[in-house]
Short mmCIF file of C-alpha atoms and ligand atoms in Angstrom, two decimals:
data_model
loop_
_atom_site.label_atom_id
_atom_site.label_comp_id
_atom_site.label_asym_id
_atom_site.label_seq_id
_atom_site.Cartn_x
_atom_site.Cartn_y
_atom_site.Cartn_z
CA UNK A 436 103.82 90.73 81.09
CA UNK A 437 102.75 92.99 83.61
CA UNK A 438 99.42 93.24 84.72
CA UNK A 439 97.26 96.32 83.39
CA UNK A 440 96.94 99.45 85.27
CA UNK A 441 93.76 100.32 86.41
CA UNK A 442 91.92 103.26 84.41
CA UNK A 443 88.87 105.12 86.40
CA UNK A 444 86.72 108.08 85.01
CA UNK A 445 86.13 110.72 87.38
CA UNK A 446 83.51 113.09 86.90
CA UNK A 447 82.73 116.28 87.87
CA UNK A 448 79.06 118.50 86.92
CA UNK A 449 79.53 121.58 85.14
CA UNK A 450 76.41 123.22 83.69
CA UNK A 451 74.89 120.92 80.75
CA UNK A 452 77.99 119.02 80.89
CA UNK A 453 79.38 116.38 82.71
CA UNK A 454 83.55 117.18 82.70
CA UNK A 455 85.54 113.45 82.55
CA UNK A 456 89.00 113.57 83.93
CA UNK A 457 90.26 110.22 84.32
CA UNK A 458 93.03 108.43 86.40
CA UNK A 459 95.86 106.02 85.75
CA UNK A 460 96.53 104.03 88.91
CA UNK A 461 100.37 103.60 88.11
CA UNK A 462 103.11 103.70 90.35
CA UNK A 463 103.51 107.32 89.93
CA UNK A 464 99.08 108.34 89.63
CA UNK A 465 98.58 110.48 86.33
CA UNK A 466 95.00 112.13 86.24
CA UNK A 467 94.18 113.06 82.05
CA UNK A 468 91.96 116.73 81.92
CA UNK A 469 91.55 118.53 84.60
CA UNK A 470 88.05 119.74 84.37
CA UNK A 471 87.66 123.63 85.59
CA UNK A 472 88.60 125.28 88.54
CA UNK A 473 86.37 123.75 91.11
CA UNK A 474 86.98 119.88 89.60
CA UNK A 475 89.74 119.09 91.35
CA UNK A 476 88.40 119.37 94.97
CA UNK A 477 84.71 119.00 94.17
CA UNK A 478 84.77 116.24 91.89
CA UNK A 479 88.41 114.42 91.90
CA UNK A 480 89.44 114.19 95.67
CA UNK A 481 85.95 112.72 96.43
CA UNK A 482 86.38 110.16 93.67
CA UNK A 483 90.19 109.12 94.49
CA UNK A 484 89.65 108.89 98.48
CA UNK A 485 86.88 106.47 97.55
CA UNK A 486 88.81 104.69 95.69
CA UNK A 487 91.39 104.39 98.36
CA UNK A 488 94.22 107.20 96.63
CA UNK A 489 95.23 110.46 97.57
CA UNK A 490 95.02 113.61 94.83
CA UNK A 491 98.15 115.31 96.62
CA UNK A 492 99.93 111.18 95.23
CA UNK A 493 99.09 112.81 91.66
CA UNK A 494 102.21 113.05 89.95
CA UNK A 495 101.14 113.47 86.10
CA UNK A 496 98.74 115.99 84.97
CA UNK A 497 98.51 115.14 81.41
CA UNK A 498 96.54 117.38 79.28
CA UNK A 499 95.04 116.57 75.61
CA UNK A 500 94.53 119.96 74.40
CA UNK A 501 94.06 123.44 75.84
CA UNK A 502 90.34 123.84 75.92
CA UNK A 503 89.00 126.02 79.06
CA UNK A 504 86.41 122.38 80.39
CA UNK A 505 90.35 120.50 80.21
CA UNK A 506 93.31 122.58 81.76
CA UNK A 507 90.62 124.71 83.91
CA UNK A 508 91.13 122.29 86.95
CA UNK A 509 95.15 122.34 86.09
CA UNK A 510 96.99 125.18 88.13
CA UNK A 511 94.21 124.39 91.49
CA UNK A 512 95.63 120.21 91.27
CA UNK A 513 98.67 120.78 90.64
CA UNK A 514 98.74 122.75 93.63
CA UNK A 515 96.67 120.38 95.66
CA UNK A 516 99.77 117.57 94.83
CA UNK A 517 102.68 120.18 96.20
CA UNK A 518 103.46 121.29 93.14
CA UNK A 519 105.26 118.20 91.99
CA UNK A 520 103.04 116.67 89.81
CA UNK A 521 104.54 116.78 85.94
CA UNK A 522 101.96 119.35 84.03
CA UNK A 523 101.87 117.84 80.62
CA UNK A 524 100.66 119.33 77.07
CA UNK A 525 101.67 120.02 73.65
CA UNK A 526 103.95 122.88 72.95
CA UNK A 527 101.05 124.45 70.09
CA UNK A 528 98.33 124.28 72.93
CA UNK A 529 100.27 125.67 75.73
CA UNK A 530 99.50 129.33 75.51
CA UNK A 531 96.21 128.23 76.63
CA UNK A 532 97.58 126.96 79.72
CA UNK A 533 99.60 129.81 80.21
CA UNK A 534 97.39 132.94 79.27
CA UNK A 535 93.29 133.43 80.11
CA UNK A 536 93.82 135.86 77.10
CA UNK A 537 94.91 133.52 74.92
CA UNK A 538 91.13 131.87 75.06
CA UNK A 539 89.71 135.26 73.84
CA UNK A 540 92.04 135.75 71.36
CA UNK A 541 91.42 132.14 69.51
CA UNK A 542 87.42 132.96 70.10
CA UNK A 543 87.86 136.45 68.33
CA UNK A 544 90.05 134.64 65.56
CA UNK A 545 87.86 131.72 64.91
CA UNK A 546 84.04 131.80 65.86
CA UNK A 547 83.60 134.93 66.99
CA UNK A 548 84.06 136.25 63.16
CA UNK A 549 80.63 134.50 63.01
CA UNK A 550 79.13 134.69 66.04
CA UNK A 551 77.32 138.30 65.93
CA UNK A 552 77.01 138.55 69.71
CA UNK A 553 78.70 142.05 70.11
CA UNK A 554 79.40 140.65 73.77
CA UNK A 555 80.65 137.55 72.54
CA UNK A 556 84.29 138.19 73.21
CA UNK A 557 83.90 139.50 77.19
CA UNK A 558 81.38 136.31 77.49
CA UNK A 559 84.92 134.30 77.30
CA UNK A 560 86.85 136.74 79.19
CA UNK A 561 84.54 135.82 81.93
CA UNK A 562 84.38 132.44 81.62
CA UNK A 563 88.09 132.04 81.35
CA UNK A 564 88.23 133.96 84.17
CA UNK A 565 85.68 132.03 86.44
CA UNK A 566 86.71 128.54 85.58
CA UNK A 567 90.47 128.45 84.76
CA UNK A 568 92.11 128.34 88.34
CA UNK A 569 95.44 129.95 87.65
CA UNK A 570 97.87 130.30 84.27
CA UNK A 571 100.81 128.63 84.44
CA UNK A 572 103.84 127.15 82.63
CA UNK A 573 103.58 123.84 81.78
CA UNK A 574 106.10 121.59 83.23
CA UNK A 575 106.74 119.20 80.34
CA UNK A 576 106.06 120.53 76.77
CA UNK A 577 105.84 117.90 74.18
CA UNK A 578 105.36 117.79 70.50
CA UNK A 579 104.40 114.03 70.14
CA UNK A 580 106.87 110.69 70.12
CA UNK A 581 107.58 110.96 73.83
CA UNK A 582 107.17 108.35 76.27
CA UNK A 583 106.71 109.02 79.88
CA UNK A 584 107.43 106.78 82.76
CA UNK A 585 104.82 106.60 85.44
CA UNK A 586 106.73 104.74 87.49
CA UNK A 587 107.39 100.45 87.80
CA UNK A 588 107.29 99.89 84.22
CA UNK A 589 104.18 101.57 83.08
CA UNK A 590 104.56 103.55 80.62
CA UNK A 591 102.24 106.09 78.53
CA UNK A 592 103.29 107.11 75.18
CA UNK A 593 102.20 110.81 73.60
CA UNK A 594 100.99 111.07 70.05
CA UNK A 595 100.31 114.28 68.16
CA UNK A 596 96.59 114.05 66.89
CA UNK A 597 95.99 117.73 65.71
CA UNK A 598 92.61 119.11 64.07
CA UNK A 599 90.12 120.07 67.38
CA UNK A 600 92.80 122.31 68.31
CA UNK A 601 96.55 122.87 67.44
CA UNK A 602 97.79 120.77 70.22
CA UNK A 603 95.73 117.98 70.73
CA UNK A 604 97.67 114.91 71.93
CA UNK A 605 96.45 111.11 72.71
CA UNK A 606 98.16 109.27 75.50
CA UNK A 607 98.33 106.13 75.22
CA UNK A 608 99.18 103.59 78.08
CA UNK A 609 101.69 101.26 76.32
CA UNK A 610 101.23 97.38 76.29
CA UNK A 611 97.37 97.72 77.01
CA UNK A 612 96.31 100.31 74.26
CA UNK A 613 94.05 102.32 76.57
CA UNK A 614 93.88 105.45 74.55
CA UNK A 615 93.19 108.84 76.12
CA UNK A 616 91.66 111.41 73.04
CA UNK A 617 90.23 113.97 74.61
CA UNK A 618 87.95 115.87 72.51
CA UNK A 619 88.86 114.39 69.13
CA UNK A 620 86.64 111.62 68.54
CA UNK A 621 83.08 113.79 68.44
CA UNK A 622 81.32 111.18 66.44
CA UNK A 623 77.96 113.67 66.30
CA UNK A 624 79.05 116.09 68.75
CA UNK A 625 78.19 116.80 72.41
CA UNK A 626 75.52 119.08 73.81
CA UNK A 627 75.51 121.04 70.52
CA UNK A 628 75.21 117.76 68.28
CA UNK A 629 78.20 118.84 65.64
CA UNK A 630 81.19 118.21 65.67
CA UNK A 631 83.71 120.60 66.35
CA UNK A 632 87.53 120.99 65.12
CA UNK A 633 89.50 123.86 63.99
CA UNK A 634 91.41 121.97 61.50
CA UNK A 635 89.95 119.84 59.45
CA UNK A 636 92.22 118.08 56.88
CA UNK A 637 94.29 117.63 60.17
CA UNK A 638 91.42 116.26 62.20
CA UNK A 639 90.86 113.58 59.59
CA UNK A 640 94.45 112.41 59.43
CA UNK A 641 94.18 112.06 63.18
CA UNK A 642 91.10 110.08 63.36
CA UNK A 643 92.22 107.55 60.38
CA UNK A 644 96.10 107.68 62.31
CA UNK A 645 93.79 106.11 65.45
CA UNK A 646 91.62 104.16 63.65
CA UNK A 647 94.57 102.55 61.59
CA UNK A 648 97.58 103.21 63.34
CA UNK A 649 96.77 102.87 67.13
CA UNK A 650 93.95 101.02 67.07
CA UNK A 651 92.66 101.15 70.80
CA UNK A 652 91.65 98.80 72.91
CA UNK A 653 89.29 101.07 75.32
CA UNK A 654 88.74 104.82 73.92
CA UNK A 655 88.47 107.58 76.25
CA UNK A 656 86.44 110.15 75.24
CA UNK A 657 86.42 114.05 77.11
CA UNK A 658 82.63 113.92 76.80
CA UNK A 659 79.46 111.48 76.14
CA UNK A 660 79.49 112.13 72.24
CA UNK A 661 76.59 111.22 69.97
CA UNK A 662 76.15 108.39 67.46
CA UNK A 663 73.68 109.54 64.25
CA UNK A 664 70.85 108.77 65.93
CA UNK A 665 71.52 111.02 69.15
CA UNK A 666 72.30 108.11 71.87
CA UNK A 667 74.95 108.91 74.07
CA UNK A 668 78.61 106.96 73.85
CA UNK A 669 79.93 106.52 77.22
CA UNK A 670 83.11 107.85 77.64
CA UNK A 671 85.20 104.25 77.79
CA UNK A 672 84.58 102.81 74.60
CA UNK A 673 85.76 99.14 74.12
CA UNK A 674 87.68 98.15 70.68
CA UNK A 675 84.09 97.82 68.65
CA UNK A 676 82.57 101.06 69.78
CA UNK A 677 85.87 102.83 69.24
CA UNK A 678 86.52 101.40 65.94
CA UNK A 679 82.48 102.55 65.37
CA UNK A 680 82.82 106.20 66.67
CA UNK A 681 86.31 106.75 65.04
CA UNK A 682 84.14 105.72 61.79
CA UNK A 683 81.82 107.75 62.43
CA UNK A 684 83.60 110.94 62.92
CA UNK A 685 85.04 110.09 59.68
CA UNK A 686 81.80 109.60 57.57
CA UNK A 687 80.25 112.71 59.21
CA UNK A 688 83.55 114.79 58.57
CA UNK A 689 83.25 113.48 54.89
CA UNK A 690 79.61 114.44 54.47
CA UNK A 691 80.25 118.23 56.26
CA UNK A 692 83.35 118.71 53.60
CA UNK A 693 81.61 117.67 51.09
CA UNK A 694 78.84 120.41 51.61
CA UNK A 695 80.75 122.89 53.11
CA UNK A 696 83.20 123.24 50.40
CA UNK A 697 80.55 123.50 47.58
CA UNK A 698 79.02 125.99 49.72
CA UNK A 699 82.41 128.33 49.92
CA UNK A 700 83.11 127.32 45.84
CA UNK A 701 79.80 129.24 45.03
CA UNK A 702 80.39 131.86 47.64
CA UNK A 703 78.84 132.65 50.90
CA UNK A 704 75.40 134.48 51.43
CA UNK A 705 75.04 136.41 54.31
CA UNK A 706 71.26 135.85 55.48
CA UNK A 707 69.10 136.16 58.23
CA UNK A 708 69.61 132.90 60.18
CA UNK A 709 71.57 131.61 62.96
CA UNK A 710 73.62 129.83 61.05
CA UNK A 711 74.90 132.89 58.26
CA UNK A 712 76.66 132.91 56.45
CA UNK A 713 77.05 128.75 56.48
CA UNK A 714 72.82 128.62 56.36
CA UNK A 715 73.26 126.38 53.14
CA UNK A 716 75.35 123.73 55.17
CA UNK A 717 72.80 123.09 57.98
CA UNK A 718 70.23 122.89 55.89
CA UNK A 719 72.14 120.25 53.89
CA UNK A 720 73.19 118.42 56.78
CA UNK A 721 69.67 118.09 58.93
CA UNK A 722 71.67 120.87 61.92
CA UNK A 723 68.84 122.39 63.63
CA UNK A 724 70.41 122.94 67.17
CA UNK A 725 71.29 126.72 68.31
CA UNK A 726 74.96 127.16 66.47
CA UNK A 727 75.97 130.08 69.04
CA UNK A 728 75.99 127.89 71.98
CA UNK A 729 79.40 128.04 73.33
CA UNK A 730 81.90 126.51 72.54
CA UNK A 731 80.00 127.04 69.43
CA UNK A 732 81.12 123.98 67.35
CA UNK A 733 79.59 124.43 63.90
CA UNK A 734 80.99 128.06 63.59
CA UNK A 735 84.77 126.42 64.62
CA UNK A 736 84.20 124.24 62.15
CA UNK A 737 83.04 126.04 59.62
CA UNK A 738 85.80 128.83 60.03
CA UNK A 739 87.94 125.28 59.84
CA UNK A 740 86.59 124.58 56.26
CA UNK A 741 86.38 128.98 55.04
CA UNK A 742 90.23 128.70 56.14
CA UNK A 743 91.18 125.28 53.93
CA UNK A 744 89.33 127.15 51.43
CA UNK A 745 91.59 129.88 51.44
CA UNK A 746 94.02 128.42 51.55
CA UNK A 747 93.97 125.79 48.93
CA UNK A 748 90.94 126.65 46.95
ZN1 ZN B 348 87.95 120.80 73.37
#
């Protein structure tokens, strides 16, 4: 048995948020997320040189889906490491590495139908273009079932965990079940307390897949998402508070189906509030928190459930 690799979080401020990138000291140093454009020197080089490593030793950038807060920091450290660090993500989520216009064209296709901010869609252009320090093409596409060598013989596997977006991957460090999700374990959402996934039959495959199938050891979560009663996760969950949070997203997911779709089976209303033409749902569900902050989860998600519904009835 060899002995575990360390696993530190590295943080860097953006806004209301905190961004969590985190490194794998391996032979070969893999950094998960990327954070946005300014991350990378602002918030990882500090936190590696006191830790005694070197960002330009990075030689895995390995990305869990292809939100602007997690392959913003990508093109501006891969850079930083020579441009031979592996750039890592899942073939369905790499047009978001590779194209700023790609964001604004999943915003216009998704939220935005809901969102009536007639400046909604140059809001992202702009933020896409402030934060995301280059496109690129990826270096390594996957599809999930890989296994990547980061040198010695530590190894991370990659499994396919769709439903917050297309792409989303865990990685998983094999033979100590650290598990990197990203942003699908929400539990009760982030800043915007509500979950958010575009998929959401897929989202709850994934989270019972993790739950039952890879059953981490520590969780690593892309932000500090909320239990029901508002506290704060971390983002390294032990094996209780991941097997807690990955119940949780499940129960909550069950309860937001559940009035969602009798909501779309009687038809929509269009109405007044915030939250038209889904008004029916937050009142339901106890959601009084502004549903057109961005990334605007409860729209996503909603779109999510309109889309099932149209699909299968
Ligand atoms: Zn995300």
């Amino acid at each position: 048995m060899r002995q575990d690799v360390a696993i530190h979080p590295l943080v860097s401020p953006w806004g209301r948020f905190g961004l969590y990138s985190f490194f794998i000291d391996a032979p070969e140093p893999a950094i998960v997320d990327t954070g946005i454009a300014s991350s990378p020197a602002e918030g990882m080089a500090p936190a590696l040189a006191a830790l005694g490593r070197r960002i330009e030793d990075v030689r895995w950038i390995l990305l869990t889906h292809g939100h602007i807060d997690h392959v913003g920091g990508a093109h501006a450290l891969w850079e930083m490491t020579g441009r031979r660090a592996q750039v890592v993500i899942h073939e369905a989520d790499a047009p978001l590495l590779r194209s700023r216009r790609a964001h604004v064209d999943e915003y216009v296709a998704g939220r935005g139908r809901y969102l009536a901010d007639p400046d909604g869609a140059s809001k992202v252009e702009a933020a896409g273009n402030a934060v995301i320090s280059g496109e690129m093409e990826p270096t390594l596409l996957v599809t999930g079932g890989e296994t990547l060598s980061l040198g010695g013989d530590v190894t991370v596997s990659v499994h396919a965990i769709p439903g917050h977006t297309p792409g989303a991957v865990a990685y998983v460090v094999d033979g100590q079940n650290d598990v990197f999700v990203g942003d699908a374990v929400q539990a009760h959402g982030a800043a915007n307390f509500f979950p958010g996934y575009e998929d959401p039959f897929a989202a709850r495959t994934s989270l019972e897949y993790l739950r039952d199938e890879v059953r981490p050891r520590h969780l690593y979560l892309g932000h500090p998402y909320r239990r029901a009663d508002g506290t704060p996760y971390g983002v390294e969950l032990d094996a209780d508070e991941a097997r807690e949070a990955l119940q949780g997203s499940l129960d909550l997911e069950a309860r937001i189906r559940d009035s969602a779709q009798q909501r779309l089976r009687a038809g929509l209303q269009q109405t007044d509030s915030p939250y038209s033409p889904f008004a029916g749902v937050a009142e339901e569900l106890g959601y009084d928190k502004d549903p057109s902050l961005e990334p605007s989860p409860f729209f996503t998600t909603m779109n999510g459930y309109a889309k099932e519904h149209r699909t299968h009835g």
